[in-house]
Amino acid sequence: RHIGSVGTWSHNLDGKRGSQRFVLFGSAADDPGWNVRDRTRFTPIAEVDTRRTSIGNDHGTLIRNLSGQPLGTFRWLVWVVQPVTDIMENTAFQEFQVNIKE
């Protein structure tokens, strides 16, 4: 599918897990496996780190191409998350949204 945009939402539970830190990868392979470092199977789409810009209780990101073109044509999307707190907790994600561009 042609991916038009990808959105994520998280909640800042107790003021510590709302920030988002991840790398988004896409793959068009039938069965790409899980090795996102394999550039023959996975394409990095975006790297997100909102730890310094997050305020309030609800956080959102939107990944899109400003020219209006798709982000790419992919069958699989993989979010590789990284800790956002000093005690190595990950984001409290609430929702992921993938918009298909026809």
Short mmCIF file of C-alpha atoms in Angstrom, two decimals:
data_model
loop_
_atom_site.label_atom_id
_atom_site.label_comp_id
_atom_site.label_asym_id
_atom_site.label_seq_id
_atom_site.Cartn_x
_atom_site.Cartn_y
_atom_site.Cartn_z
CA ARG A 1 0.00 0.00 0.00
CA HIS A 2 0.99 3.61 -0.54
CA ILE A 3 1.36 5.05 2.96
CA GLY A 4 0.11 8.65 3.08
CA SER A 5 0.85 9.40 6.73
CA VAL A 6 1.38 7.75 10.09
CA GLY A 7 0.14 9.17 13.38
CA THR A 8 0.79 8.16 16.99
CA TRP A 9 -0.84 9.23 20.23
CA SER A 10 0.32 8.72 23.80
CA HIS A 11 -0.75 9.72 27.27
CA ASN A 12 1.60 11.32 29.79
CA LEU A 13 0.65 9.00 32.67
CA ASP A 14 1.93 10.46 35.95
CA GLY A 15 3.91 13.00 33.93
CA LYS A 16 6.53 10.53 32.72
CA ARG A 17 5.55 8.32 29.77
CA GLY A 18 3.95 10.62 27.19
CA SER A 19 7.05 11.53 25.24
CA GLN A 20 7.65 9.47 22.14
CA ARG A 21 10.97 8.06 20.99
CA PHE A 22 11.02 5.63 18.09
CA VAL A 23 12.26 4.84 14.61
CA LEU A 24 9.62 3.85 12.06
CA PHE A 25 10.57 1.31 9.39
CA GLY A 26 8.64 0.02 6.38
CA SER A 27 8.96 -3.14 4.33
CA ALA A 28 7.37 -4.34 1.11
CA ALA A 29 8.60 -7.94 1.57
CA ASP A 30 6.12 -10.79 1.95
CA ASP A 31 7.84 -11.94 5.16
CA PRO A 32 10.58 -9.47 6.17
CA GLY A 33 11.36 -11.00 9.56
CA TRP A 34 12.33 -8.66 12.39
CA ASN A 35 15.86 -7.51 11.54
CA VAL A 36 15.15 -3.86 10.75
CA ARG A 37 18.88 -3.33 10.09
CA ASP A 38 18.54 -5.41 6.92
CA ARG A 39 18.26 -2.65 4.29
CA THR A 40 17.29 -5.21 1.62
CA ARG A 41 14.06 -5.77 3.57
CA PHE A 42 13.46 -2.61 5.64
CA THR A 43 13.52 1.11 4.85
CA PRO A 44 13.84 3.67 7.65
CA ILE A 45 10.98 6.16 7.29
CA ALA A 46 11.39 8.52 10.25
CA GLU A 47 13.09 8.97 13.60
CA VAL A 48 11.03 10.65 16.34
CA ASP A 49 12.13 11.96 19.74
CA THR A 50 9.71 14.31 21.53
CA ARG A 51 11.31 14.18 24.99
CA ARG A 52 12.36 17.86 24.87
CA THR A 53 9.21 19.21 23.26
CA SER A 54 6.41 17.28 25.01
CA ILE A 55 4.11 19.23 27.31
CA GLY A 56 0.68 18.44 28.69
CA ASN A 57 -1.04 15.09 29.09
CA ASP A 58 -1.73 13.96 25.52
CA HIS A 59 0.96 13.78 22.86
CA GLY A 60 0.71 13.18 19.14
CA THR A 61 3.00 12.88 16.16
CA LEU A 62 2.24 12.96 12.46
CA ILE A 63 4.72 11.65 9.92
CA ARG A 64 3.98 12.75 6.36
CA ASN A 65 5.67 13.98 3.23
CA LEU A 66 5.19 17.77 2.95
CA SER A 67 5.02 17.50 -0.85
CA GLY A 68 1.84 15.41 -0.54
CA GLN A 69 3.50 12.31 -1.98
CA PRO A 70 3.28 8.97 -0.12
CA LEU A 71 5.91 8.09 2.46
CA GLY A 72 6.48 4.96 0.40
CA THR A 73 4.85 1.70 -0.62
CA PHE A 74 4.97 -0.82 2.19
CA ARG A 75 3.23 -3.99 3.35
CA TRP A 76 4.64 -3.83 6.91
CA LEU A 77 5.39 -1.01 9.36
CA VAL A 78 7.53 -1.56 12.46
CA TRP A 79 7.94 0.89 15.33
CA VAL A 80 11.24 0.35 17.16
CA VAL A 81 10.70 2.15 20.47
CA GLN A 82 13.34 3.37 22.87
CA PRO A 83 12.95 4.26 26.57
CA VAL A 84 11.78 7.77 27.48
CA THR A 85 12.46 7.74 31.24
CA ASP A 86 15.55 7.38 33.42
CA ILE A 87 14.32 3.98 34.62
CA MET A 88 14.03 2.70 31.02
CA GLU A 89 10.22 2.88 30.61
CA ASN A 90 8.76 3.10 27.12
CA THR A 91 6.04 5.43 25.89
CA ALA A 92 2.47 4.74 27.00
CA PHE A 93 1.15 4.58 23.41
CA GLN A 94 -2.63 4.84 23.08
CA GLU A 95 -3.16 4.73 19.34
CA PHE A 96 -1.42 4.22 16.00
CA GLN A 97 -2.99 5.48 12.80
CA VAL A 98 -1.90 4.60 9.25
CA ASN A 99 -3.49 6.53 6.39
CA ILE A 100 -3.41 4.87 2.98
CA LYS A 101 -2.97 7.12 -0.04
CA GLU A 102 -4.82 5.77 -3.07
#
